[in-house]
mmCIF file of C-alpha atoms in Angstrom:
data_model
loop_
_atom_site.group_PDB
_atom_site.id
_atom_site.type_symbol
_atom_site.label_atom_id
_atom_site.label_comp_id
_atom_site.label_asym_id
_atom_site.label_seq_id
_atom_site.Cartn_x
_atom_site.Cartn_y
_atom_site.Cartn_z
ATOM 1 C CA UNK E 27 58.974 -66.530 -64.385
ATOM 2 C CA UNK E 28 61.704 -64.496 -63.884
ATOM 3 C CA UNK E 29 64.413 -65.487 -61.078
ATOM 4 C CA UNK E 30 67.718 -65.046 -59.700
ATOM 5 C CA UNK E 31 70.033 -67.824 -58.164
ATOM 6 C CA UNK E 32 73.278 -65.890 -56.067
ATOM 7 C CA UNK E 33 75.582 -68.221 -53.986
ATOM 8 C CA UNK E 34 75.154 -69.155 -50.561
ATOM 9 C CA UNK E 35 76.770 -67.104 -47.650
ATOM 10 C CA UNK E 36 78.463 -66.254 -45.459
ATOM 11 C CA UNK E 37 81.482 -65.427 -47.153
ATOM 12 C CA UNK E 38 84.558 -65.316 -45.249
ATOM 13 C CA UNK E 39 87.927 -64.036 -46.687
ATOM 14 C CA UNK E 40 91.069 -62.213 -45.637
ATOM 15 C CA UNK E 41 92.396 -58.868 -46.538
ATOM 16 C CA UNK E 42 93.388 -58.526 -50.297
ATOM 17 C CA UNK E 43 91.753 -61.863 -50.829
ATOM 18 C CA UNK E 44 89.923 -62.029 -54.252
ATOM 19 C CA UNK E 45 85.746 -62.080 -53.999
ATOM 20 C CA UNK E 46 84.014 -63.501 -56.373
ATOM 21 C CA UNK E 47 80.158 -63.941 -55.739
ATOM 22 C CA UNK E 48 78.223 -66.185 -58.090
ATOM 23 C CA UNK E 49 74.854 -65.044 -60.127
ATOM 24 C CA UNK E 50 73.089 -66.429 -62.158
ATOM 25 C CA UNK E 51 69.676 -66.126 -64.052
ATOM 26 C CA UNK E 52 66.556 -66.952 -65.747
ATOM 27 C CA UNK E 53 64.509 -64.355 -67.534
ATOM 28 C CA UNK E 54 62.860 -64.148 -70.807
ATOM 29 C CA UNK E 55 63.883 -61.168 -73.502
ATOM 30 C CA UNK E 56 67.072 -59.367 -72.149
ATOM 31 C CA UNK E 57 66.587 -57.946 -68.635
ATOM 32 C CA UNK E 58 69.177 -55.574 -67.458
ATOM 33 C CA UNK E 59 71.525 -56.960 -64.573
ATOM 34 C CA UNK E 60 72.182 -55.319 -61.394
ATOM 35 C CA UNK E 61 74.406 -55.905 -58.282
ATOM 36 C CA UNK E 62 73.195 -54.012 -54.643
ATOM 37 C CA UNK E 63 75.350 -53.830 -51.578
ATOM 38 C CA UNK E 64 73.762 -53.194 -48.132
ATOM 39 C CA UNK E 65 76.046 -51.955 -45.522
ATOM 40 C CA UNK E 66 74.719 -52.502 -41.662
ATOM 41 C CA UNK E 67 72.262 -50.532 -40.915
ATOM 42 C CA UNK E 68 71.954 -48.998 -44.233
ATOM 43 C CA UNK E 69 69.433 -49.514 -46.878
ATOM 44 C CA UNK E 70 70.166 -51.354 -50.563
ATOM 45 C CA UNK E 71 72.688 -49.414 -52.788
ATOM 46 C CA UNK E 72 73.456 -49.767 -56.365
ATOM 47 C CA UNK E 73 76.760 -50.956 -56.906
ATOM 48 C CA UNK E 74 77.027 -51.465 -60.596
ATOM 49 C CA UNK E 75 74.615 -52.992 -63.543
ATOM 50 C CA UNK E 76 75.046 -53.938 -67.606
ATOM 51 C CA UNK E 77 71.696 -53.488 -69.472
ATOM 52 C CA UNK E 78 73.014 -55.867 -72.565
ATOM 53 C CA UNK E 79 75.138 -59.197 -73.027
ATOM 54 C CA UNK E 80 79.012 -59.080 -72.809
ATOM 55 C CA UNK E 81 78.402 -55.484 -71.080
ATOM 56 C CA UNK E 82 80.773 -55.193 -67.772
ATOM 57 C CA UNK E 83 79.974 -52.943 -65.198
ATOM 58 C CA UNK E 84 82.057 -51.765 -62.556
ATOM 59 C CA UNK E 85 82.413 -49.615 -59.426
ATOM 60 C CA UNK E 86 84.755 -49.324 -56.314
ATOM 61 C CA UNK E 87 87.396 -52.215 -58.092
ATOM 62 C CA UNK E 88 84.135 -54.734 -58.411
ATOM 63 C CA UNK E 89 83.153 -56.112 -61.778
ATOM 64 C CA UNK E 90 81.046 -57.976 -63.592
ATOM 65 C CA UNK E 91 80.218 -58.975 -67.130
ATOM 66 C CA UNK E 92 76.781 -59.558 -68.190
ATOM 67 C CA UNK E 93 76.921 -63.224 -69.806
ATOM 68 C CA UNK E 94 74.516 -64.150 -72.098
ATOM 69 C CA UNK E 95 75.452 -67.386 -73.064
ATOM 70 C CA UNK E 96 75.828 -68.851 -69.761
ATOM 71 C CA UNK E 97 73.236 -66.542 -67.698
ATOM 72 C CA UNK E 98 75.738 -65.096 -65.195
ATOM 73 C CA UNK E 99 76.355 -62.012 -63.847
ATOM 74 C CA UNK E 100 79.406 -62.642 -61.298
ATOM 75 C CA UNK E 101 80.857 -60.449 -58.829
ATOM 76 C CA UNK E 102 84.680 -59.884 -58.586
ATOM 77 C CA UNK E 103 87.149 -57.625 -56.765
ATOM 78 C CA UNK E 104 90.781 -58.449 -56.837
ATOM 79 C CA UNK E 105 91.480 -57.209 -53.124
ATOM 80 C CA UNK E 106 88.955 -57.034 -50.751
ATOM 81 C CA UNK E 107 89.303 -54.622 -47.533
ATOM 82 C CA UNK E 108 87.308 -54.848 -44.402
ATOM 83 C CA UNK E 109 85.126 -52.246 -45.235
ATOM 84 C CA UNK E 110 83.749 -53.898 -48.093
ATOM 85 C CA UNK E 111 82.105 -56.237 -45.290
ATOM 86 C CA UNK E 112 78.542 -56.252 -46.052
ATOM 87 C CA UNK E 113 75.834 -57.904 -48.045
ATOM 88 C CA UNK E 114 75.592 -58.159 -52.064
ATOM 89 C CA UNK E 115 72.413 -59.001 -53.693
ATOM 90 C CA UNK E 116 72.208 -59.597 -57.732
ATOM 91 C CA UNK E 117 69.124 -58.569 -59.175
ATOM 92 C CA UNK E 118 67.099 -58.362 -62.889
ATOM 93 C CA UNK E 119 65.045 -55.840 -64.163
ATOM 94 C CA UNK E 120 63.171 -55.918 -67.318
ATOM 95 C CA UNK E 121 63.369 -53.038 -69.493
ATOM 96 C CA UNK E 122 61.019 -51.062 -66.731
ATOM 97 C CA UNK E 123 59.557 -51.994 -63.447
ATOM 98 C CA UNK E 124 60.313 -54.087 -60.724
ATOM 99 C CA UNK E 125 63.715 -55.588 -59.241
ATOM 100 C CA UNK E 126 63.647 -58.974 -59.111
ATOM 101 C CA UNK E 127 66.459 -59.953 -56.113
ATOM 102 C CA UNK E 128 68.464 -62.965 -55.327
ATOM 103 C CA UNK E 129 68.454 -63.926 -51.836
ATOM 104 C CA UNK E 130 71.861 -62.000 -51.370
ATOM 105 C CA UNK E 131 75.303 -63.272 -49.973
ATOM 106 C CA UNK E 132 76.805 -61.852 -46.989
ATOM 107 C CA UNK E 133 80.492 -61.607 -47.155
ATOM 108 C CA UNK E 134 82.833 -60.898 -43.931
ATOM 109 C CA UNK E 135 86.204 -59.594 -44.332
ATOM 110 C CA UNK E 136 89.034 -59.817 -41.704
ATOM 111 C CA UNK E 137 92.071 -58.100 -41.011
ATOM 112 C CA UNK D 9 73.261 -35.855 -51.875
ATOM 113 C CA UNK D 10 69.529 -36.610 -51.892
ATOM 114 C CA UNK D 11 68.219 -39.617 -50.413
ATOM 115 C CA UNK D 12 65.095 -41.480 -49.566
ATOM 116 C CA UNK D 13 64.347 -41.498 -45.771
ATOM 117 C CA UNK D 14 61.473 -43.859 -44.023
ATOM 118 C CA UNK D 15 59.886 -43.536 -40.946
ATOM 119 C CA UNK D 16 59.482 -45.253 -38.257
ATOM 120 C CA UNK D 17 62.713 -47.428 -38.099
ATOM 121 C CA UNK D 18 61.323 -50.048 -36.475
ATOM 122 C CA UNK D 19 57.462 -50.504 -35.941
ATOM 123 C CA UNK D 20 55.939 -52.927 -33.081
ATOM 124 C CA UNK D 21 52.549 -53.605 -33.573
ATOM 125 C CA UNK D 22 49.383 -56.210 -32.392
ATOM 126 C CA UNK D 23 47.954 -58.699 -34.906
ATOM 127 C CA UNK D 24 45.478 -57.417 -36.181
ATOM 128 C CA UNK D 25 46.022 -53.580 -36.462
ATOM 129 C CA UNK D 26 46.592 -51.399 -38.944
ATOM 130 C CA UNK D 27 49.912 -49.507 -39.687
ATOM 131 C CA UNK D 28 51.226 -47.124 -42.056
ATOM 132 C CA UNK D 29 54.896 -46.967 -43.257
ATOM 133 C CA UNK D 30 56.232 -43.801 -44.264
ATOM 134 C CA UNK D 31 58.592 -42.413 -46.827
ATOM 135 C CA UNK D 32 59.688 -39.522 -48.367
ATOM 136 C CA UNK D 33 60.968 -40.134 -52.132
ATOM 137 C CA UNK D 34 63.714 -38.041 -53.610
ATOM 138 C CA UNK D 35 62.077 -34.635 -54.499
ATOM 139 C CA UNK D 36 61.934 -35.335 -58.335
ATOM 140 C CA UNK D 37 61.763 -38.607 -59.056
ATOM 141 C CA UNK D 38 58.172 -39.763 -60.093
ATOM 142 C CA UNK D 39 58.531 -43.447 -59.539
ATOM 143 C CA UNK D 40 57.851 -45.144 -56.392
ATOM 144 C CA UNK D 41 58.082 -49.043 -55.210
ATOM 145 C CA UNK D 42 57.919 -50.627 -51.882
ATOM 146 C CA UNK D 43 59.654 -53.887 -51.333
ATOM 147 C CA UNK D 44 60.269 -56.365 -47.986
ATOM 148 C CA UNK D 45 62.515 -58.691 -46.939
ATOM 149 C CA UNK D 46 60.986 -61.324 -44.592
ATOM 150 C CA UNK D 47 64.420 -62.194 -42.270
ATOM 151 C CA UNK D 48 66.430 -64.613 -44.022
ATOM 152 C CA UNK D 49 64.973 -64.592 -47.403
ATOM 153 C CA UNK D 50 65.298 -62.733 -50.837
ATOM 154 C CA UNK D 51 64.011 -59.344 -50.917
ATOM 155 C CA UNK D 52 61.065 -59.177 -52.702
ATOM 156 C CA UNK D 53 58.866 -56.475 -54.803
ATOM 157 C CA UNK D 54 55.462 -55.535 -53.551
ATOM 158 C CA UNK D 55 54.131 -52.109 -55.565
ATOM 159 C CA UNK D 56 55.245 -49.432 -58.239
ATOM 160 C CA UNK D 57 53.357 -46.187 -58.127
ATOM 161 C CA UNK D 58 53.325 -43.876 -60.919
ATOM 162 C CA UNK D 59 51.385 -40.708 -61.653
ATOM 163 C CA UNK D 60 48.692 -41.129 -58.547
ATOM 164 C CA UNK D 61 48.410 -44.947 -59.396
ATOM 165 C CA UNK D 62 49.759 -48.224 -59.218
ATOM 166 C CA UNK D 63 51.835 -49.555 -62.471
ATOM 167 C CA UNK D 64 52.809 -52.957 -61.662
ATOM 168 C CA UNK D 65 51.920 -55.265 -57.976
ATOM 169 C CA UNK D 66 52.815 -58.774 -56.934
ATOM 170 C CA UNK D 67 50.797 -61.284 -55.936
ATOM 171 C CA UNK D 68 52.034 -60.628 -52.365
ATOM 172 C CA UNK D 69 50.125 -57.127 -52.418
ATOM 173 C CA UNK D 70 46.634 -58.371 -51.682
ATOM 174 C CA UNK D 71 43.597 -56.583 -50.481
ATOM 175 C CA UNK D 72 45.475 -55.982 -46.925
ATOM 176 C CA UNK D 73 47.598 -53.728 -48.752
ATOM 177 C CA UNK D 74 47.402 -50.032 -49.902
ATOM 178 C CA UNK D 75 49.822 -47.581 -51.067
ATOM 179 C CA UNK D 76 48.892 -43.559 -51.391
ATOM 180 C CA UNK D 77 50.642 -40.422 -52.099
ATOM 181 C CA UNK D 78 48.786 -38.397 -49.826
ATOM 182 C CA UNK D 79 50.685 -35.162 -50.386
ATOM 183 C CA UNK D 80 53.760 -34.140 -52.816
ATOM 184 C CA UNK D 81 56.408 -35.335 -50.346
ATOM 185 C CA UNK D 82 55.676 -38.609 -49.107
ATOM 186 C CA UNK D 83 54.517 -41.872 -50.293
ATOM 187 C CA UNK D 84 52.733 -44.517 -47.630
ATOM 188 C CA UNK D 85 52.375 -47.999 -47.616
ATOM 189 C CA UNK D 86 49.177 -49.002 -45.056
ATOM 190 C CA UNK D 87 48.702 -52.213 -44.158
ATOM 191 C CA UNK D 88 45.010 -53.116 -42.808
ATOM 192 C CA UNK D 89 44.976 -55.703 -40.533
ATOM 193 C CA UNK D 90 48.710 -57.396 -39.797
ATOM 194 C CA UNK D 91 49.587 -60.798 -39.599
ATOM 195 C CA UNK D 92 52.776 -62.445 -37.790
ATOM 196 C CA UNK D 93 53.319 -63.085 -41.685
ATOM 197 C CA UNK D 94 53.948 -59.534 -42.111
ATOM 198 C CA UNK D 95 57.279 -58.890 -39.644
ATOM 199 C CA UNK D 96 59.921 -58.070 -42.357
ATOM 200 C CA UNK D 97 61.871 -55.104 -42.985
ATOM 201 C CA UNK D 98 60.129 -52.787 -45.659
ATOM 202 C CA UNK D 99 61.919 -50.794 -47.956
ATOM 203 C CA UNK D 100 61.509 -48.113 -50.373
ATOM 204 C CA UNK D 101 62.409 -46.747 -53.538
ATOM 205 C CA UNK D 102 62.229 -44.201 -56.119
ATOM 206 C CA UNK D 103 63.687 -43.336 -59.454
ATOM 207 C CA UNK D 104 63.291 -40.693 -62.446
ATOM 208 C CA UNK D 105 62.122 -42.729 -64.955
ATOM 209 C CA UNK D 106 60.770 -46.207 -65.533
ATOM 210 C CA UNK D 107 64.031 -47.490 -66.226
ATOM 211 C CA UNK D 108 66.300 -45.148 -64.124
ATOM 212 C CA UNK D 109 68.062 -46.590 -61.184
ATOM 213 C CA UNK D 110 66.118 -47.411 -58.249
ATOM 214 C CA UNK D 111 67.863 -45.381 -55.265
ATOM 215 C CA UNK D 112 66.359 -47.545 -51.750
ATOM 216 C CA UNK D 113 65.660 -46.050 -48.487
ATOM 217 C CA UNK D 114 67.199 -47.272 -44.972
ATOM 218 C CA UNK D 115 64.074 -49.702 -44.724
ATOM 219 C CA UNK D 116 61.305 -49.735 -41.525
ATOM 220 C CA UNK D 117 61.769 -53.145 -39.741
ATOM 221 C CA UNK D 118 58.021 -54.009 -39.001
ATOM 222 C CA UNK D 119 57.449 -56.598 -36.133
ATOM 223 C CA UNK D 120 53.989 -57.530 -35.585
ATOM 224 C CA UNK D 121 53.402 -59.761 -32.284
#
């Protein structure tokens, strides 16, 4: 079935350090690829998502390109601030219905 | 902006008992889903609801679960008899369409002792 594999957390990085956050998947046909972000205390929130290969999506200075060949859908920001301190899960949708999560990684950022 | 709200925050309850999990989808969207997150692990899909019945469940959504819009505001997920299996933080979701974006509530943190 269907699955997503993100990287291990926590993340730990300085101020204007660059985040990258690994995804990648298994899915039959061509799912559409999604990255959440879940501040404390808050619930899941979409951060970006490409619905075909080579799409990128992006929001807030994050990216990511939807990779066909290899099955990734990685997370980068060039310069990361404290408040982007929270946790980012990947997730796959086929065309319609369900999210399908990773286990999400928590990143920390310090002054 | 609209939002999806859920009530109770946080839900203590016996094994054994029933309890119902509240939410209250945006006001137009005519999807609904409920997912958990047992502490420490992925979060994972339960139910989609769609026109007064369920689309699509996982095989986590057994007979212990039920899901009912009971008026034209909120959307319910009961559970019959808990377990200690249970205690994970439930969230959930609505969209437009099918394949619209999924927009999550804050989540109900259900601990059952």
């Amino acid at each position: 079935g269907d699955s997503v594999t993100q990287m291990e957390g926590p993340v730990t990085l300085s101020e204007e350090a660059f985040l990258t956050i690994n995804c990648t998947y298994t899915a039959t046909g061509y799912p559409s690829l999604f990255w959440y972000v879940q501040y404390p205390g808050e619930g899941l929130q979409l951060l970006l998502k490409a619905t075909k290969a080579d799409d990128k999506g992006s929001n807030k200075g994050f990216e990511a390109t939807y990779r066909k060949e290899t099955t990734s859908f990685h997370l980068e920001k060039g310069s990361v601030q404290v408040s982007d301190s929270a946790v980012y899960f990947c997730a796959l949708r086929p065309w319609t219905g369900a999210l399908n999560f990773g286990k999400g990684t928590s990143l920390l950022v310090t002054p | 902006e609209p939002e999806v709200t859920q009530t109770p925050s946080h839900q203590v309850t016996q094994m054994g008992q029933e309890v119902i999990l509240r939410c209250v989808p945006i006001s137009n969207h005519l999807y609904f889903y409920w997912y958990r997150q047992i502490l420490g692990q992925k979060v994972e899909f339960l139910v989609s609801f769609y026109n007064n019945e369920i689309s699509e469940k996982s095989e986590i959504f057994d007979d212990q679960f039920s899901v009912e819009r009971p008026d034209g505001s909120n959307f319910t997920l009961k559970i019959r008899s808990t377990k200690l299996e249970d205690s994970a933080m439930y969230f959930c979701a609505s969209s437009e369409g099918g394949n619209n974006e999924q927009f999550f509530g804050p989540g109900t943190r259900l601990t059952v002792l």
